[in-house]
Amino acid sequence: MEETPPADDIDMYIEALKALISPGVYAAPLEDSPLIDLPAVVRRVGLRSSPGARARGFIVVLERVVAEQLKMNDRQAAEMLFALGDWTGKPAQERRVAVAKLRDKHWTWEKNYRKEPLHLDLRKVYLALSRDVDALSDSGSVQNPLQPVQVTLQSAEESHYRNVDSVVRRSCAWVQRVQNKDGGLPSDNEGSMSCTWSTAGLLWAMAEAGEDAAALWRQRALIWVLDHGNQDRGIPIVGKGDPSITDATAQALLATRACYESTGDRFYRDKMTDLTNWLVLHQEPGSGWAWRPGREPSWTASTCFGLIALGAVLPLLPDQRENIQDSIRVAQQWLLTTQNNDCGWGSQAGDTSRVAITGMVLFTLSRLAAAPTMDSTDLIGGALDFIKERRRPDGTWASTIDRPMGHTITRFGDAYCLLGIAAALTSDSELSIVDGVRALMKSHRGSYFQYEDTVMHSWPTRDGILALSAAWERLRPEKRPDENEGGGAWGYASN
């Protein structure tokens, strides 16, 4: 029997069911929906089935569950909500009115069915779907015309591994779907204006997820970013002429590196050189990087992005090796010396420790295999304890609001902390990674991530893809650490 999902997973599925109401189940883009990963669907069509096959399988499961497991008004309400049976093809507004009147014959437009009664109806459908896998088990093997595959239910760890990968792939598909006509990616939600920073960051995140950087749509997005770079060769916050910022330039460099490695095109190597020079020349003396160089002291998160980018291109730019190494050494030392006594890091040197920033620093140092002069056990263990001790009662972590030059920059707590936990690979970290995934999934909305109750989707999706990709890498069975071996990415301490 399948385990009952955590409450946050249930909410994710209910939101996904809610998204089917307007188009109706037959017209909905199910390939991007978490509903196609329900155990009943996977049991029917097989683990290795395509998203299209799973979508068709979900429709079959939903039709049968509504017809056989729901009774009386519950069945009628589900048919109305999802445009099943006689309600197929009926407008969403007509179906909503009908189901509202079904639940309350005195319903008027002044009463709001969309809140609590709707949630209860969707929860009933979800529970029926989740129980359907038990019905399949009781009836023996499934004779399925879609794909008759015998499925062996695997361990909980392998289930988490598969689910994380599925969410990452759906999120990457969402990014492609919302690409604007000019080639850029939205600044906030679907249809919003293209933004250099969000486009560069999403391209980097998808490269981390193993997506093909040479795909034409991704090259088109990268060219849009590079075409909107400034004369100083940096990347602006939104569009050409805006001030160049470290975060956008570093993430554009990471995206360009991925495209160069995939295509071998000299054009991208030349752009890597330009972006690298910008980072090296705009580093603050004796420290890291400011968000907008030359205007404020170094910011920890911006320094992390600069270090990750330079560390990634170092092997590819031998003619700049000395300058890059010097830049990394200075910024790395600044980062290590700004750790606070509680083992956390703040947004700037001397700032109160912030859990999100601490997670990003751990991720950065693991990428560099850094800190050869410090005791890695103290650095990792203390910072991890700091992160774990500051989890909120609901399992999530607080985000950090940086305010460089008066801007509001959100450092996504759940994503950054998962990055840090996944980076600090130890023999007992797997449970922490799974807990971190659950926390992050509270912000997932079927095919993208959303920050709280806002229209901000692009940068949360960037951070969500980055964090889940790191978690996916660590949850892979062959990547789990041996208790008799060293600390994975942190094994440099013994070198």
XYZ file of C-alpha atoms in Angstrom:
495
model
C 0.000 0.000 0.000
C 1.265 3.508 -0.773
C 2.106 5.781 2.135
C -0.170 8.779 2.750
C 1.592 11.838 1.311
C 2.532 14.721 3.610
C 0.007 17.559 3.891
C 2.037 19.842 1.631
C 1.993 17.182 -1.114
C -1.798 16.919 -0.765
C -2.099 20.696 -1.198
C 0.053 20.496 -4.336
C -2.257 17.889 -5.882
C -5.376 19.848 -4.907
C -3.941 22.944 -6.606
C -3.243 20.827 -9.683
C -6.839 19.552 -9.690
C -8.071 23.128 -9.364
C -6.095 24.039 -12.488
C -8.149 21.516 -14.496
C -11.456 23.286 -13.871
C -11.205 26.153 -16.370
C -10.090 24.127 -19.426
C -11.730 20.848 -18.381
C -9.690 17.685 -18.038
C -9.688 16.822 -21.754
C -8.250 20.217 -22.789
C -5.855 20.725 -19.881
C -2.052 20.612 -20.411
C -1.662 17.526 -18.251
C 1.873 16.788 -19.397
C 3.065 19.557 -17.017
C 0.864 18.464 -14.107
C 1.996 16.535 -10.999
C -1.243 14.561 -11.307
C 0.369 12.322 -13.909
C 2.789 11.120 -11.222
C 0.050 9.833 -8.927
C 0.711 6.208 -7.920
C -2.514 5.033 -9.572
C -1.402 6.534 -12.892
C 2.149 5.198 -12.667
C 0.824 1.763 -11.716
C -1.383 1.793 -14.810
C 1.000 3.079 -17.487
C 4.448 2.216 -16.157
C 7.369 4.137 -14.683
C 9.090 4.746 -18.018
C 6.052 5.951 -19.905
C 6.128 9.320 -21.645
C 4.309 12.383 -20.234
C 1.717 12.002 -22.991
C 1.030 8.388 -22.045
C 0.768 9.371 -18.393
C -1.644 12.174 -19.282
C -3.912 9.741 -21.099
C -3.561 7.328 -18.203
C -4.617 10.011 -15.719
C -7.774 10.743 -17.727
C -8.681 7.037 -17.673
C -8.066 6.847 -13.924
C -10.063 10.020 -13.216
C -13.018 8.872 -15.317
C -13.136 5.525 -13.534
C -12.649 6.980 -10.050
C -15.442 9.509 -10.536
C -17.792 6.857 -11.952
C -17.032 4.090 -9.460
C -15.795 5.618 -6.216
C -17.736 8.856 -5.863
C -21.425 8.736 -5.051
C -24.456 10.909 -5.674
C -23.735 14.663 -5.402
C -19.991 14.077 -5.060
C -19.987 12.332 -8.434
C -22.108 15.046 -10.052
C -19.872 17.779 -8.618
C -16.740 16.124 -10.025
C -18.307 15.704 -13.456
C -19.261 19.391 -13.456
C -15.887 20.595 -12.235
C -13.770 18.606 -14.698
C -16.177 18.692 -17.681
C -16.815 14.941 -17.682
C -19.788 13.099 -19.195
C -22.651 15.376 -20.184
C -20.659 18.370 -19.014
C -17.937 17.941 -21.634
C -17.589 21.122 -23.690
C -19.632 23.279 -21.305
C -18.075 26.662 -20.377
C -16.247 26.803 -17.056
C -18.525 29.537 -15.678
C -21.633 27.469 -16.392
C -20.066 24.449 -14.678
C -19.020 26.484 -11.645
C -22.511 27.907 -11.233
C -24.052 24.452 -11.568
C -21.832 22.865 -8.935
C -22.327 25.823 -6.588
C -26.105 25.424 -6.849
C -25.721 21.679 -6.363
C -24.041 22.329 -3.019
C -26.377 25.167 -2.020
C -29.713 25.543 -3.747
C -29.945 29.100 -2.418
C -26.554 30.025 -3.871
C -26.179 33.519 -5.394
C -23.239 35.392 -6.928
C -22.766 37.081 -3.542
C -21.738 33.730 -2.074
C -18.287 32.420 -2.861
C -18.145 28.730 -3.763
C -14.510 29.012 -4.829
C -13.128 28.879 -1.297
C -13.912 26.256 1.322
C -16.644 24.201 -0.476
C -14.468 23.934 -3.602
C -11.484 22.805 -1.539
C -13.596 20.072 0.051
C -14.838 18.838 -3.335
C -11.292 18.725 -4.718
C -10.009 16.982 -1.611
C -12.637 14.253 -2.035
C -11.483 13.687 -5.610
C -7.849 13.601 -4.545
C -8.531 11.058 -1.789
C -10.419 8.866 -4.240
C -7.496 9.057 -6.678
C -4.959 8.235 -3.973
C -6.985 5.203 -2.881
C -7.303 3.931 -6.418
C -3.828 2.367 -6.309
C -5.071 0.124 -3.483
C -8.001 -0.936 -5.631
C -5.587 -1.829 -8.419
C -3.466 -3.835 -5.974
C -6.506 -5.737 -4.674
C -7.603 -6.652 -8.177
C -4.207 -8.075 -9.159
C -2.269 -7.176 -12.287
C -3.694 -4.425 -14.452
C -4.687 -5.188 -18.026
C -3.844 -1.855 -19.555
C -4.122 -1.099 -23.265
C -1.872 1.945 -22.941
C 1.278 0.198 -21.794
C 0.993 -3.160 -20.012
C 4.073 -2.915 -17.800
C 4.571 -4.801 -14.555
C 5.667 -2.248 -11.960
C 7.603 -3.142 -8.850
C 7.162 -0.565 -6.101
C 10.625 0.499 -4.988
C 12.110 2.009 -1.856
C 11.047 5.348 -0.433
C 14.432 6.850 -1.334
C 14.093 5.818 -4.991
C 10.557 7.219 -5.001
C 11.839 10.606 -3.805
C 14.591 10.460 -6.438
C 12.075 9.840 -9.243
C 9.651 12.482 -7.995
C 12.339 15.159 -7.768
C 13.445 14.485 -11.323
C 9.845 14.670 -12.536
C 9.302 18.073 -10.909
C 12.535 19.405 -12.414
C 11.561 18.264 -15.925
C 8.082 19.817 -15.624
C 9.565 23.083 -14.400
C 12.022 23.194 -17.317
C 9.141 22.524 -19.714
C 7.266 25.459 -18.167
C 10.242 27.748 -18.826
C 10.208 26.828 -22.503
C 6.448 27.281 -22.720
C 6.491 30.844 -21.317
C 9.360 32.121 -23.493
C 8.444 35.509 -24.947
C 8.364 36.214 -28.667
C 11.543 38.295 -28.464
C 13.403 35.250 -27.140
C 13.726 36.441 -23.545
C 12.096 34.868 -20.497
C 9.540 36.612 -18.265
C 10.601 38.862 -15.419
C 7.844 37.571 -13.141
C 4.998 35.424 -14.454
C 3.889 34.239 -17.882
C 3.388 37.178 -20.240
C 5.480 39.668 -18.267
C 8.269 41.531 -20.044
C 11.551 39.841 -20.811
C 14.314 40.371 -18.263
C 18.045 39.792 -18.703
C 18.631 38.688 -15.100
C 15.728 36.238 -14.932
C 16.560 34.844 -18.386
C 20.222 34.290 -17.533
C 19.346 32.692 -14.204
C 16.788 30.305 -15.664
C 19.210 29.224 -18.397
C 21.864 28.520 -15.765
C 19.411 26.548 -13.644
C 18.363 24.390 -16.583
C 22.014 23.699 -17.379
C 22.418 22.493 -13.790
C 19.420 20.229 -14.385
C 21.131 18.609 -17.368
C 18.924 20.188 -20.031
C 20.464 20.549 -23.492
C 22.040 24.008 -23.642
C 22.368 23.684 -27.436
C 18.591 23.521 -27.940
C 17.605 26.288 -30.345
C 15.072 27.883 -28.021
C 17.670 28.118 -25.274
C 20.296 29.567 -27.601
C 17.710 32.112 -28.714
C 17.132 33.100 -25.086
C 20.874 33.368 -24.428
C 21.457 35.464 -27.539
C 18.695 37.795 -26.323
C 20.553 38.242 -23.024
C 23.915 38.816 -24.698
C 22.415 41.265 -27.203
C 21.050 43.288 -24.286
C 24.385 43.487 -22.476
C 25.856 46.890 -21.706
C 28.871 48.617 -23.251
C 30.876 47.796 -20.125
C 30.276 44.102 -21.085
C 28.227 43.436 -17.997
C 24.596 42.258 -17.924
C 21.944 44.730 -16.734
C 19.251 44.020 -14.201
C 16.374 44.134 -16.734
C 17.378 45.542 -20.117
C 20.085 47.332 -22.053
C 21.014 50.635 -20.428
C 20.101 49.589 -16.896
C 23.070 49.279 -14.519
C 25.140 46.110 -14.882
C 24.912 43.888 -11.803
C 27.032 41.026 -10.517
C 24.243 38.477 -10.123
C 22.993 38.799 -13.705
C 26.504 38.869 -15.186
C 27.641 35.801 -13.236
C 24.534 33.819 -14.151
C 24.848 34.854 -17.807
C 28.460 33.620 -17.711
C 27.304 30.258 -16.339
C 24.638 29.982 -19.042
C 27.155 30.935 -21.759
C 29.651 28.365 -20.477
C 27.002 25.631 -20.739
C 26.170 26.653 -24.298
C 29.845 26.771 -25.300
C 30.452 23.290 -23.892
C 27.425 21.950 -25.797
C 28.090 23.644 -29.135
C 31.823 24.419 -29.249
C 30.886 27.697 -30.959
C 33.734 30.221 -30.670
C 31.167 33.015 -30.396
C 30.169 31.776 -26.948
C 33.797 31.446 -25.870
C 34.417 35.089 -26.790
C 31.365 36.113 -24.772
C 32.650 34.032 -21.843
C 35.865 36.042 -21.994
C 33.985 39.360 -21.934
C 31.771 38.357 -18.997
C 34.710 36.914 -17.085
C 36.691 40.131 -17.548
C 33.753 42.127 -16.214
C 33.647 40.041 -13.034
C 37.403 40.157 -12.484
C 37.608 43.922 -13.086
C 34.567 44.771 -10.952
C 35.523 42.838 -7.831
C 35.743 44.994 -4.708
C 39.375 45.384 -3.552
C 40.333 42.710 -1.032
C 36.811 41.246 -0.804
C 33.993 39.921 -2.935
C 31.420 41.563 -5.197
C 28.822 44.196 -4.607
C 25.435 43.671 -6.227
C 26.132 46.859 -8.210
C 29.908 47.250 -8.137
C 31.474 50.438 -6.865
C 28.401 51.643 -5.021
C 28.301 49.523 -1.838
C 30.414 47.006 0.097
C 30.373 43.370 -1.012
C 27.195 41.346 -0.656
C 27.547 37.701 0.320
C 25.053 36.287 -2.211
C 26.533 38.295 -5.087
C 29.995 37.092 -4.069
C 28.736 33.517 -4.139
C 27.421 33.894 -7.681
C 30.685 35.484 -8.809
C 32.739 32.668 -7.274
C 30.574 29.914 -8.760
C 30.828 31.481 -12.219
C 34.590 32.006 -12.155
C 35.187 28.538 -10.770
C 33.111 27.064 -13.578
C 34.966 28.813 -16.427
C 38.476 28.499 -15.002
C 39.291 25.247 -16.897
C 37.965 26.694 -20.166
C 39.931 29.955 -20.224
C 43.616 29.089 -19.777
C 44.721 32.501 -21.032
C 42.899 34.116 -18.113
C 43.796 31.483 -15.535
C 46.059 33.656 -13.394
C 43.580 36.538 -13.113
C 40.679 34.195 -12.408
C 42.615 32.296 -9.750
C 43.632 35.524 -8.000
C 40.047 36.748 -8.060
C 38.748 33.468 -6.629
C 41.422 33.390 -3.918
C 40.618 36.893 -2.656
C 36.838 36.453 -2.729
C 37.041 32.999 -1.168
C 39.170 34.276 1.700
C 36.778 37.180 2.274
C 33.861 34.759 2.338
C 35.507 32.472 4.870
C 36.563 35.286 7.191
C 33.044 36.741 7.305
C 31.525 33.634 8.905
C 29.927 34.626 12.217
C 30.505 33.036 15.615
C 27.205 31.129 15.339
C 28.617 29.501 12.159
C 26.217 31.313 9.846
C 26.745 34.064 7.309
C 24.968 37.383 6.974
C 24.048 39.356 3.878
C 27.213 41.460 4.313
C 30.262 41.335 6.550
C 29.190 41.940 10.151
C 25.506 41.357 9.430
C 23.394 39.022 11.562
C 23.536 35.438 10.278
C 20.823 34.574 7.742
C 19.831 30.980 7.123
C 19.268 31.427 3.375
C 22.652 33.091 2.899
C 24.354 30.359 4.923
C 22.918 27.716 2.613
C 24.180 29.531 -0.472
C 27.673 29.859 1.012
C 27.857 26.105 1.696
C 26.768 25.421 -1.880
C 29.398 27.825 -3.223
C 32.264 26.396 -1.176
C 31.370 22.864 -2.228
C 31.551 23.955 -5.860
C 35.017 25.345 -5.339
C 36.216 22.554 -3.027
C 37.322 25.548 -1.026
C 38.632 26.401 2.455
C 41.878 24.427 2.504
C 43.112 26.451 5.480
C 40.118 25.796 7.700
C 38.847 22.748 9.552
C 36.149 21.485 7.191
C 34.358 19.554 9.943
C 33.804 22.717 11.963
C 32.833 24.732 8.894
C 30.343 22.213 7.540
C 28.979 20.850 10.786
C 28.496 24.235 12.389
C 26.830 25.750 9.322
C 24.572 22.713 8.865
C 23.549 22.851 12.519
C 22.778 26.539 12.059
C 20.510 25.713 9.106
C 18.762 22.787 10.796
C 18.176 24.639 14.068
C 16.418 27.472 12.272
C 13.769 25.444 10.508
C 10.320 26.812 11.235
C 7.584 24.645 12.782
C 6.119 23.908 9.330
C 9.510 22.631 8.113
C 10.386 25.643 5.942
C 13.106 28.279 6.238
C 12.868 32.051 6.199
C 13.898 33.914 3.071
C 16.324 36.822 3.266
C 15.553 40.232 1.819
C 18.694 41.993 0.605
C 18.328 45.679 -0.227
C 21.296 46.696 -2.384
C 20.955 50.219 -3.757
C 17.382 50.331 -2.446
C 16.263 47.326 -4.511
C 14.389 44.436 -2.920
C 16.193 41.176 -3.700
C 14.732 37.994 -2.207
C 17.068 35.121 -1.375
C 14.727 32.108 -1.382
C 15.131 30.405 1.998
C 13.791 26.945 1.174
C 15.800 26.716 -2.052
C 19.059 28.119 -0.672
C 18.926 25.923 2.445
C 18.311 22.811 0.342
C 21.312 23.795 -1.800
C 23.446 23.989 1.330
C 22.227 20.702 2.779
C 22.681 18.875 -0.520
C 26.183 20.332 -0.927
C 27.321 19.221 2.531
C 27.054 15.555 1.631
C 27.431 13.261 4.647
C 26.374 9.708 5.419
C 23.340 10.870 7.412
C 22.228 13.730 5.158
C 19.685 11.891 3.010
C 16.795 12.398 5.416
C 17.633 16.096 5.671
C 17.631 16.387 1.880
C 14.208 14.746 1.632
C 12.867 17.093 4.328
C 14.329 20.020 2.401
C 12.619 18.867 -0.787
C 9.288 18.705 1.043
C 9.771 22.237 2.338
C 10.588 23.586 -1.129
C 7.629 21.792 -2.710
C 5.268 23.941 -0.646
C 6.046 26.657 -3.196
C 5.521 24.456 -6.255
C 2.418 25.060 -8.355
C 2.271 22.099 -10.710
C 4.855 23.256 -13.242
C 6.554 26.296 -11.691
C 7.516 27.724 -8.301
C 5.812 30.728 -6.771
C 7.063 32.996 -3.989
C 4.354 33.300 -1.362
C 1.110 34.841 -2.632
C 2.646 36.849 -5.483
C 2.997 36.790 -9.263
C 6.721 36.067 -8.912
C 7.326 32.804 -10.757
C 10.531 33.158 -12.772
C 13.197 33.604 -10.105
C 11.532 31.167 -7.659
C 11.502 28.616 -10.507
C 15.189 29.311 -11.160
C 16.005 28.693 -7.494
C 13.667 25.704 -7.301
C 15.282 24.003 -10.307
C 18.765 24.690 -8.907
C 17.941 23.264 -5.485
C 16.044 20.221 -6.729
C 18.818 19.461 -9.217
C 21.316 19.438 -6.343
C 18.994 17.223 -4.305
C 18.403 14.901 -7.278
C 22.141 14.477 -7.717
C 22.575 13.492 -4.070
C 19.554 11.175 -3.970
C 20.846 9.111 -6.882
C 21.647 5.657 -5.440
C 25.202 5.663 -6.795
C 25.825 9.091 -5.255
C 24.923 8.180 -1.675
C 27.983 8.388 0.564
C 29.625 5.358 2.109
C 29.876 5.672 5.876
C 33.479 4.468 5.616
C 34.443 7.123 3.096
C 35.014 10.835 3.287
C 32.570 13.716 2.918
C 31.869 13.641 -0.812
C 32.392 17.093 -2.287
C 34.202 18.114 0.886
C 36.882 15.432 0.647
C 39.467 18.135 -0.157
C 40.180 18.400 3.584
C 42.313 15.286 3.432
C 44.068 16.139 0.163
